[in-house]
């Protein structure tokens, strides 16, 4: 089978590529072709014996979507988006990339469907940003999507399109509402939510990290490993069992910052915890107050999506996947 | 003040125009200009002393929205849409008119806002079609929007845009989720939901009407008069009291077909009821099963939106507004 990943150069895209290459198959079917597309040319994966095509593509440019699906990939992972902060700063760009880009893709598939019956699986990464405060805890599966960011609005709109295009039979769509990914590998970044990862990742390698909020802030997390597993499961799942409501809040782990820190203490000791420097930041605290504290995720759990059940496991996943399996 | 009605030639648009002309003001402010726009040229209203501009406009044509708001109307009622059946039959047209048209309008306002600080009130007619089965009864205000038609999807998307553009300060938007309008004046039409009105309107003037479903079908209704009152109230309401969730399920009356018929009996007697001919239609019954049975509408009620509380009142409103106040 042929798999297309749009947004393959990002963190999740790279990890998804690695996972697919390692497995060599999706469900029962061998993967014989991979097309990796992004605004910057993705790296070629190591160890894949099938055909690899690397594409530099801006999905929001007319015609690009039709080109990307020209070879009729069986499964399309659509991960491409500009992030929340950028979509908030540049309103028009956010709508162009995150909404129009997705719609061009969906319409290109629809037009191909009308020509030759093409009907791929489309796995779309949505986000818990489709929800906006005030939020209950836990958030039930049937809670309304009232985003408080343009990014969340764009994701919620794409979810609606995904369901409607699936209902009309143009493709088999599954929308995956990812929790906040923790521990996000790499360097500390400027995302307001970055501290959830920073306070674990940096101390694990002996570096200081700044905690801008109080210990009782509760949020919804999953590891990069689980995020990838959600996408792969979403590509395999029988859509008949999903029904017409194609967008699923994924399982995850609801934890306070204090619980994160205690997990760090259990896994890496007091020395690691001592590297967390508390520097309260009013603005980040205000933003945090609107973020999702946790979900019931009953539907996704019943459909076989699985996530970590303790922060110790999330930290250990990071040590295995990013630090060679052991602390220095 | 200057009021623009887009979709002014439709049933609700005409009744809204009449109401505004009759009142002569909106809240405390006198209406001195009315612009009426639609795909077909709207009729000029009788008895309005201010300036009337009639526009033939296709909102989905680029540039039309900027032209419509050229004179910077203070309030814009956006009622324009193709109906559910047509949006389902012509997928591309539905998205072009119902989604792109609305987005062109919102973006034209945003661009005007960026130029000169323009910030009108925008009252948008949404629909209970943003909800899709299975639905609880009553449907709470925080229930998710999972439409099962392209029309409902387009309305749900426009709701999200309305909230986001309002949040960013480009305009003050209010989305009004209208119940099914009953008794719809005019001739019986082909809409699958038409029977809710037909079985009352036709017998009231001595004509036969066909009932394609069983008496226990429950649905959510409001009179044309109340629908107009919702729009007018939405144009006056203090948006600070509404908060960031700008789309409101309106109050209405939840009633079974049997309850509708008993109200007809009370108002117009057994002779009228005898004109209802039962002709069960499997397809209509299947469609009905997915329609909204009723809403809590707590937020809208708290915000001062009001509707009829008995079907007798809905029938009497029709007799007053459409039949000169008395049965023949």
XYZ file of C-alpha atoms in Angstrom:
656
model
C 0.000 0.000 0.000
C 0.949 3.609 -0.580
C 0.934 6.071 2.338
C 1.108 9.862 2.044
C 2.107 11.967 5.042
C 1.433 15.686 4.681
C 3.393 17.539 7.338
C 6.033 14.803 7.439
C 8.891 17.095 8.547
C 7.340 17.999 11.883
C 7.959 16.171 15.139
C 4.895 13.937 14.929
C 5.381 13.426 11.176
C 8.948 12.219 11.657
C 7.993 9.843 14.451
C 5.051 8.533 12.445
C 7.354 7.917 9.474
C 9.811 6.022 11.696
C 7.015 3.887 13.123
C 5.595 3.003 9.701
C 9.065 2.156 8.374
C 9.798 -0.001 11.432
C 6.495 -1.881 11.141
C 6.774 -2.204 7.345
C 3.013 -2.675 7.203
C -0.230 -1.096 8.250
C -2.584 -3.672 9.660
C -2.189 -6.674 7.380
C -0.958 -4.785 4.343
C 2.690 -4.241 3.514
C 3.721 -0.633 2.899
C 5.417 -0.482 -0.481
C 5.413 3.264 -1.072
C 5.766 6.307 1.150
C 5.266 9.880 0.018
C 6.516 12.437 2.531
C 5.447 16.027 1.986
C 5.987 19.269 3.867
C 6.774 22.965 3.347
C 10.440 22.007 3.799
C 11.638 18.811 2.164
C 11.364 15.954 4.669
C 14.344 13.706 5.325
C 14.356 10.334 3.603
C 13.719 7.591 6.152
C 16.389 5.018 6.927
C 15.730 1.348 6.420
C 12.689 1.488 4.170
C 12.814 -0.886 1.234
C 9.824 0.439 -0.674
C 9.591 3.486 -2.886
C 10.065 6.845 -1.165
C 8.963 10.129 -2.700
C 9.911 13.387 -0.981
C 7.763 16.398 -1.816
C 8.168 20.065 -1.004
C 4.599 21.269 -1.032
C 2.484 24.139 0.236
C -0.978 22.608 0.542
C -2.549 26.062 0.529
C -1.306 26.748 -3.011
C -3.991 25.835 -5.571
C -3.158 22.661 -7.472
C -0.744 21.285 -4.881
C -3.284 18.957 -3.310
C -4.176 17.394 -6.665
C -0.481 16.847 -7.337
C 0.057 15.230 -3.935
C -2.725 12.692 -4.466
C -1.839 12.116 -8.127
C -0.524 8.604 -7.376
C -3.709 7.817 -5.371
C -2.230 6.953 -1.963
C -4.387 4.505 0.009
C -3.886 6.310 3.294
C -3.304 10.028 3.826
C -2.089 11.354 7.140
C -2.812 15.074 7.170
C -0.708 16.641 9.927
C 0.144 19.946 8.232
C -0.727 23.123 10.123
C 0.771 26.293 11.442
C 0.753 26.328 15.214
C -1.576 28.120 17.554
C 0.641 31.117 18.292
C 1.347 31.834 14.633
C -2.318 31.401 13.634
C -3.221 33.901 16.349
C -0.650 36.472 15.203
C -1.376 36.153 11.473
C -5.136 35.709 11.101
C -5.216 35.446 7.304
C -2.273 33.041 7.176
C -3.870 30.758 9.765
C -7.061 30.471 7.753
C -5.148 30.049 4.505
C -2.893 27.241 5.740
C -5.033 25.506 8.341
C -8.454 25.839 6.719
C -8.028 26.466 2.995
C -5.137 24.010 2.743
C -7.247 21.265 4.291
C -10.229 22.114 2.132
C -8.087 22.005 -1.023
C -6.956 18.550 0.017
C -10.484 17.340 0.722
C -11.776 18.818 -2.538
C -8.934 17.309 -4.557
C -9.895 13.913 -3.141
C -13.567 14.579 -3.889
C -12.765 15.475 -7.480
C -10.604 12.362 -7.855
C -13.446 10.338 -6.330
C -15.834 11.710 -8.925
C -13.414 10.782 -11.729
C -12.289 7.302 -10.748
C -13.939 6.320 -7.458
C -10.812 7.078 -5.422
C -11.632 6.761 -1.710
C -8.627 6.878 0.617
C -8.470 6.743 4.374
C -7.745 10.265 5.673
C -6.362 10.592 9.195
C -6.474 14.197 10.333
C -4.722 15.563 13.414
C -7.117 17.761 15.277
C -6.501 19.151 18.726
C -8.011 19.667 22.154
C -7.838 23.364 21.189
C -11.276 22.853 19.605
C -12.542 23.200 23.184
C -12.632 26.532 24.991
C -13.214 27.550 28.595
C -15.244 27.251 30.703
C -14.717 23.498 30.559
C -15.967 20.750 32.863
C -13.618 18.086 34.182
C -13.650 15.548 32.754
C -14.937 16.799 29.381
C -17.511 14.353 27.983
C -17.417 13.141 24.376
C -20.542 15.102 23.479
C -19.305 18.483 24.773
C -19.552 21.355 22.306
C -16.563 22.803 20.494
C -16.295 26.514 21.284
C -12.639 27.300 20.604
C -11.004 30.448 21.952
C -8.223 30.622 19.389
C -8.185 30.898 15.609
C -6.132 27.688 15.515
C -8.813 25.847 17.491
C -11.495 27.342 15.245
C -9.665 26.151 12.137
C -9.292 22.642 13.563
C -12.989 22.538 14.557
C -14.005 23.616 11.040
C -11.783 20.967 9.442
C -13.391 18.378 11.750
C -16.824 19.357 10.408
C -15.592 19.124 6.815
C -13.986 15.754 7.529
C -17.289 14.345 8.806
C -19.324 15.754 5.934
C -16.946 14.589 3.183
C -16.858 11.161 4.849
C -20.655 11.056 5.100
C -20.882 11.798 1.380
C -18.491 8.921 0.680
C -15.619 10.952 -0.806
C -13.126 9.446 1.655
C -13.012 7.631 4.987
C -11.995 10.299 7.447
C -10.932 9.992 11.065
C -10.161 13.078 13.137
C -7.770 12.550 16.033
C -7.945 15.168 18.790
C -4.448 14.952 20.171
C -3.790 15.794 23.823
C -0.824 18.045 24.554
C 2.244 16.038 23.672
C 4.536 15.499 26.613
C 7.487 15.046 26.771
C 8.022 16.917 23.509
C 11.611 16.217 22.393
C 14.040 18.894 21.271
C 14.862 22.300 22.685
C 12.589 24.437 24.863
C 10.382 26.495 22.513
C 8.298 29.605 22.916
C 4.909 27.860 22.971
C 3.043 28.930 26.100
C 2.415 25.252 26.901
C 6.086 24.333 26.462
C 6.764 24.245 30.190
C 4.795 20.996 30.618
C 7.607 19.290 28.698
C 10.470 21.570 29.712
C 10.153 20.820 33.425
C 10.716 17.129 32.730
C 12.924 17.001 29.644
C 15.553 19.476 30.826
C 16.059 18.109 34.363
C 16.362 14.577 32.916
C 19.602 15.718 31.222
C 20.825 17.868 34.105
C 19.514 21.192 32.776
C 17.486 23.809 34.592
C 13.883 24.464 33.543
C 11.452 27.271 34.326
C 7.972 26.568 35.711
C 5.724 29.615 35.139
C 2.535 28.276 36.789
C 1.468 26.843 40.120
C 1.606 23.134 40.961
C -2.160 22.680 40.872
C -2.553 23.429 37.150
C -4.222 20.382 35.608
C -3.815 19.445 31.964
C -4.216 16.603 29.477
C -1.145 14.803 28.179
C 0.091 12.005 26.012
C 3.540 10.855 24.907
C 4.806 11.289 21.335
C 4.762 7.478 21.160
C 1.055 7.320 22.007
C 0.262 10.183 19.622
C 1.803 8.147 16.805
C -0.079 5.040 17.933
C -3.363 6.999 17.750
C -2.657 7.979 14.156
C -1.730 4.444 13.150
C -4.807 3.026 14.877
C -6.933 5.686 13.186
C -5.614 4.495 9.826
C -6.570 0.886 10.539
C -9.850 1.177 12.426
C -13.094 -0.039 10.857
C -14.936 3.218 10.117
C -18.269 1.428 10.367
C -17.645 1.009 14.094
C -16.937 4.737 14.371
C -20.192 5.870 12.747
C -20.870 9.368 11.434
C -19.149 11.218 14.302
C -15.653 10.941 12.919
C -13.760 13.187 15.333
C -12.554 11.549 18.492
C -11.102 12.977 21.690
C -8.161 10.687 22.332
C -7.436 9.058 25.679
C -4.648 10.649 27.646
C -3.445 11.344 31.123
C -4.922 14.105 33.230
C -2.289 15.347 35.650
C -1.410 18.406 37.668
C 2.014 19.984 37.387
C 2.606 18.738 40.949
C 1.868 15.168 39.831
C 4.253 15.582 36.907
C 6.969 16.694 39.327
C 6.363 13.793 41.692
C 6.663 11.380 38.752
C 9.960 13.041 37.833
C 11.112 12.550 41.435
C 10.249 8.830 41.330
C 11.995 8.264 38.007
C 14.995 10.626 38.291
C 15.263 11.625 41.964
C 15.362 14.820 43.992
C 18.390 16.115 42.110
C 16.316 16.354 38.929
C 13.400 18.018 40.708
C 15.759 20.603 42.203
C 16.497 21.830 38.658
C 12.940 23.195 38.291
C 12.986 26.926 38.953
C 9.651 28.522 39.819
C 9.096 31.822 38.016
C 5.362 32.567 38.053
C 4.174 34.258 34.864
C 0.750 35.942 35.083
C 0.105 35.722 31.364
C 0.859 32.007 31.111
C -1.259 31.359 34.208
C -4.199 33.171 32.638
C -3.824 31.186 29.405
C -3.576 27.902 31.328
C -6.887 28.549 33.042
C -8.628 28.060 29.686
C -6.920 24.807 28.723
C -8.562 21.408 28.853
C -8.042 19.643 32.194
C -8.980 16.195 30.909
C -11.431 14.121 28.918
C -13.635 11.101 29.417
C -12.599 9.802 25.961
C -15.071 6.930 26.294
C -15.663 6.512 22.587
C -11.983 6.448 21.632
C -11.191 4.045 24.461
C -14.001 1.722 23.373
C -12.627 1.910 19.813
C -9.252 0.631 20.972
C -7.173 3.811 21.249
C -4.758 3.431 24.181
C -2.559 5.814 26.132
C -0.278 5.829 29.164
C -1.960 5.645 32.553
C 0.823 7.175 34.667
C 3.278 10.031 34.227
C 6.066 7.656 35.220
C 5.303 5.755 32.008
C 5.344 8.979 29.978
C 8.769 9.860 31.387
C 10.071 6.333 30.817
C 8.829 6.452 27.200
C 10.934 9.586 26.749
C 13.997 7.946 28.287
C 13.588 4.938 25.988
C 12.816 6.851 22.802
C 15.039 9.925 23.206
C 17.768 9.167 25.750
C 18.855 5.704 24.656
C 17.011 3.907 27.425
C 18.865 5.185 30.507
C 19.628 8.367 32.412
C 23.277 9.474 32.351
C -29.044 53.878 11.825
C -28.484 51.883 8.648
C -29.559 48.239 8.476
C -28.535 45.755 5.792
C -30.542 42.566 5.281
C -28.856 39.957 3.110
C -31.434 37.414 2.022
C -34.211 39.991 2.278
C -36.450 38.375 -0.360
C -36.999 35.155 1.573
C -39.892 34.534 3.945
C -38.018 35.489 7.102
C -36.292 38.398 5.357
C -39.599 39.880 4.235
C -41.156 39.532 7.674
C -38.062 41.015 9.306
C -38.213 43.970 6.914
C -41.894 44.531 7.729
C -41.168 44.425 11.444
C -38.273 46.901 11.225
C -40.341 49.254 9.072
C -43.289 49.008 11.465
C -41.078 49.696 14.514
C -39.140 52.451 12.737
C -36.319 51.926 15.200
C -34.031 49.273 16.634
C -33.742 49.610 20.386
C -33.514 53.341 20.981
C -32.135 54.255 17.574
C -34.273 55.355 14.646
C -33.757 53.435 11.416
C -32.989 55.934 8.684
C -31.672 53.628 5.989
C -32.478 50.106 4.884
C -30.504 48.129 2.337
C -32.291 44.996 1.154
C -30.211 42.482 -0.782
C -30.909 39.085 -2.291
C -30.245 36.978 -5.392
C -33.554 38.305 -6.736
C -34.323 41.968 -6.154
C -36.342 42.328 -2.954
C -39.597 44.288 -2.969
C -39.456 47.834 -1.615
C -41.174 47.994 1.768
C -44.346 50.044 2.180
C -44.488 52.865 4.672
C -40.787 53.388 5.323
C -39.773 57.029 5.384
C -36.009 56.545 5.379
C -33.725 55.710 2.491
C -34.242 52.305 0.875
C -31.652 50.657 -1.331
C -32.548 47.450 -3.167
C -29.639 45.277 -4.230
C -29.482 42.224 -6.443
C -26.434 40.450 -5.126
C -24.820 37.021 -5.114
C -22.761 37.032 -1.922
C -20.662 34.152 -3.211
C -19.328 36.272 -6.092
C -15.996 37.873 -5.146
C -16.327 41.603 -4.513
C -20.067 41.545 -3.828
C -19.660 41.550 -0.038
C -17.388 44.614 -0.120
C -19.957 46.388 -2.288
C -22.802 45.490 0.084
C -21.024 46.944 3.102
C -19.678 49.944 1.199
C -22.010 52.328 3.039
C -20.993 50.780 6.391
C -24.361 49.583 7.723
C -24.528 49.517 11.521
C -26.385 46.217 11.643
C -26.187 43.360 9.162
C -28.738 40.570 9.174
C -27.248 37.699 7.229
C -30.077 35.343 6.288
C -28.872 34.267 2.850
C -28.507 30.550 2.226
C -29.601 27.807 -0.096
C -31.836 25.347 1.715
C -30.984 21.944 3.066
C -32.340 19.896 0.182
C -30.499 21.903 -2.456
C -27.231 21.916 -0.473
C -27.499 18.126 -0.253
C -28.124 17.684 -3.981
C -25.438 20.133 -5.148
C -22.476 19.733 -2.795
C -20.225 22.353 -4.422
C -23.006 24.929 -4.673
C -23.930 24.483 -1.019
C -20.374 25.155 0.103
C -20.017 28.053 -2.334
C -23.194 29.854 -1.271
C -23.555 28.876 2.375
C -19.896 28.782 3.412
C -17.854 30.858 0.957
C -20.538 33.545 0.712
C -20.551 33.970 4.479
C -16.783 33.976 4.662
C -16.577 36.639 1.940
C -18.947 38.751 4.003
C -16.988 38.257 7.206
C -13.680 38.967 5.458
C -15.034 42.084 3.768
C -16.025 43.371 7.211
C -12.609 42.415 8.617
C -10.859 44.301 5.818
C -13.080 47.341 6.379
C -12.353 47.067 10.107
C -8.634 47.142 9.379
C -9.052 50.234 7.198
C -11.403 52.401 9.247
C -12.355 50.564 12.442
C -15.743 49.500 11.062
C -17.408 47.112 13.546
C -21.043 46.324 12.804
C -23.424 44.024 14.619
C -23.829 40.843 12.540
C -26.887 38.691 13.199
C -26.539 35.336 11.491
C -29.350 32.819 11.048
C -28.060 29.418 11.956
C -30.219 26.335 12.339
C -30.978 23.377 14.562
C -29.569 21.382 11.609
C -26.140 21.881 13.220
C -27.210 18.988 15.466
C -27.369 15.405 14.235
C -28.792 12.192 15.664
C -28.564 10.523 18.081
C -29.839 13.468 20.119
C -30.971 13.631 23.735
C -34.246 15.302 24.684
C -34.023 18.047 25.665
C -30.730 18.976 24.002
C -28.560 20.991 26.432
C -26.799 24.210 25.428
C -23.381 22.554 25.605
C -24.226 19.624 23.295
C -21.839 19.074 20.406
C -22.663 19.985 16.831
C -22.384 16.881 14.661
C -24.557 17.701 11.656
C -25.776 14.990 9.307
C -26.341 17.233 6.294
C -24.054 19.490 4.278
C -26.390 22.387 5.085
C -26.006 21.755 8.806
C -22.239 21.431 8.366
C -22.079 24.765 6.546
C -24.130 26.458 9.273
C -21.929 24.953 12.015
C -18.791 26.181 10.221
C -20.217 29.685 9.848
C -21.025 29.648 13.577
C -17.374 28.924 14.345
C -16.231 31.723 12.038
C -18.754 34.100 13.597
C -17.359 33.435 17.072
C -13.740 33.746 16.002
C -14.214 36.971 14.016
C -16.170 38.385 16.968
C -13.448 37.310 19.421
C -10.884 39.124 17.287
C -13.028 42.268 17.376
C -13.805 42.500 13.645
C -17.560 42.629 14.321
C -20.088 41.821 17.022
C -21.647 38.571 15.883
C -24.672 36.730 17.199
C -25.699 33.370 15.740
C -29.363 32.503 16.063
C -30.186 28.798 15.806
C -33.731 28.977 14.525
C -36.173 26.184 15.354
C -38.286 24.843 12.485
C -40.640 27.655 11.541
C -44.264 26.722 11.935
C -46.753 27.735 10.549
C -44.743 28.618 7.441
C -46.986 30.772 5.231
C -47.469 30.180 1.525
C -48.105 27.055 -0.494
C -47.084 23.519 0.530
C -43.492 23.000 -0.626
C -41.295 19.978 -1.204
C -39.236 20.295 1.955
C -39.389 17.030 3.893
C -40.331 18.982 7.021
C -43.091 20.880 5.217
C -45.853 18.708 6.681
C -45.418 20.268 10.150
C -46.867 23.459 8.660
C -49.067 21.904 5.969
C -51.230 19.963 8.433
C -52.200 23.211 10.159
C -52.097 25.866 7.431
C -54.153 24.007 4.837
C -57.005 22.822 7.133
C -57.277 26.376 8.543
C -58.454 27.487 5.064
C -60.547 24.395 4.324
C -57.910 22.536 2.309
C -56.750 18.955 2.689
C -53.191 18.233 3.913
C -51.081 15.090 3.925
C -49.414 13.792 7.113
C -46.569 11.408 6.209
C -45.467 10.456 9.762
C -47.012 9.058 12.930
C -48.583 11.223 15.633
C -45.758 10.630 18.117
C -43.054 12.394 16.067
C -41.664 15.138 18.307
C -40.044 18.279 16.917
C -39.004 21.833 17.789
C -41.047 24.759 16.503
C -41.426 28.493 16.539
C -43.693 30.919 14.696
C -42.425 33.243 11.940
C -43.276 36.079 14.347
C -40.982 34.687 17.049
C -38.222 33.965 14.530
C -38.254 37.642 13.577
C -38.293 38.659 17.239
C -35.178 36.534 17.837
C -33.331 38.327 15.055
C -34.354 41.756 16.303
C -33.414 40.862 19.879
C -30.082 39.509 18.618
C -29.407 42.870 16.983
C -30.035 44.771 20.230
C -28.587 42.481 22.899
C -25.498 43.515 24.853
C -22.808 41.188 23.494
C -20.873 41.448 26.770
C -23.669 39.496 28.454
C -23.418 36.823 25.757
C -19.688 36.223 26.178
C -17.482 34.375 23.696
C -20.014 31.641 22.866
C -21.929 33.637 20.295
C -24.221 30.965 18.875
C -27.440 30.388 20.742
C -30.071 27.684 20.483
C -33.288 29.671 20.530
C -36.235 28.872 22.756
C -39.131 27.178 21.014
C -41.926 24.760 21.527
C -41.343 21.023 21.639
C -44.453 19.244 20.432
C -45.540 15.967 18.895
C -47.573 15.885 15.708
C -50.456 14.627 17.860
C -50.141 17.733 20.066
C -50.146 19.946 16.979
C -53.340 18.284 15.809
C -55.048 18.680 19.198
C -54.161 22.392 19.158
C -55.713 22.642 15.682
C -58.836 20.943 17.056
C -59.056 23.471 19.918
C -58.587 26.466 17.644
C -60.428 25.367 14.480
C -62.564 22.359 15.431
C -63.003 18.767 14.285
C -63.870 19.836 10.763
C -60.334 21.188 10.303
C -58.725 18.090 11.803
C -60.766 15.880 9.459
C -58.911 17.484 6.519
C -55.622 15.824 7.576
C -55.071 12.729 5.442
C -52.630 10.161 6.820
C -50.281 8.808 4.144
C -47.273 7.286 5.911
C -44.025 7.829 3.983
C -41.125 5.609 5.036
C -38.469 8.010 3.783
C -39.872 11.024 5.601
C -40.260 8.941 8.773
C -36.609 7.886 8.588
C -35.501 11.502 8.102
C -37.674 12.691 11.004
C -36.010 10.250 13.362
C -32.814 12.310 13.096
C -34.387 15.716 13.739
C -34.074 17.660 16.975
C -36.906 16.897 19.413
C -36.314 19.961 21.576
C -33.809 22.107 23.429
C -33.209 23.394 26.928
C -32.290 26.832 25.479
C -31.363 28.030 28.967
C -28.810 30.578 27.793
C -31.054 32.190 25.201
C -33.970 32.303 27.625
C -31.782 33.943 30.273
C -30.663 36.451 27.627
C -34.273 37.498 27.004
C -35.196 35.571 23.857
C -38.866 34.570 24.071
C -41.088 32.164 22.157
C -44.611 30.770 22.251
C -45.385 28.282 24.997
C -48.383 26.537 23.374
C -49.240 25.411 19.862
C -52.570 27.178 20.217
C -50.588 30.433 20.358
C -48.575 29.445 17.282
C -51.799 28.781 15.359
C -53.363 32.021 16.582
C -50.261 33.964 15.502
C -50.766 32.542 12.002
C -54.437 33.512 11.993
C -53.538 37.050 13.070
C -50.563 37.528 10.752
C -51.708 35.640 7.650
C -55.506 35.263 7.741
C -56.595 38.725 8.790
C -57.270 37.741 12.387
C -60.167 35.334 11.955
C -61.060 32.018 10.365
C -63.565 32.182 7.500
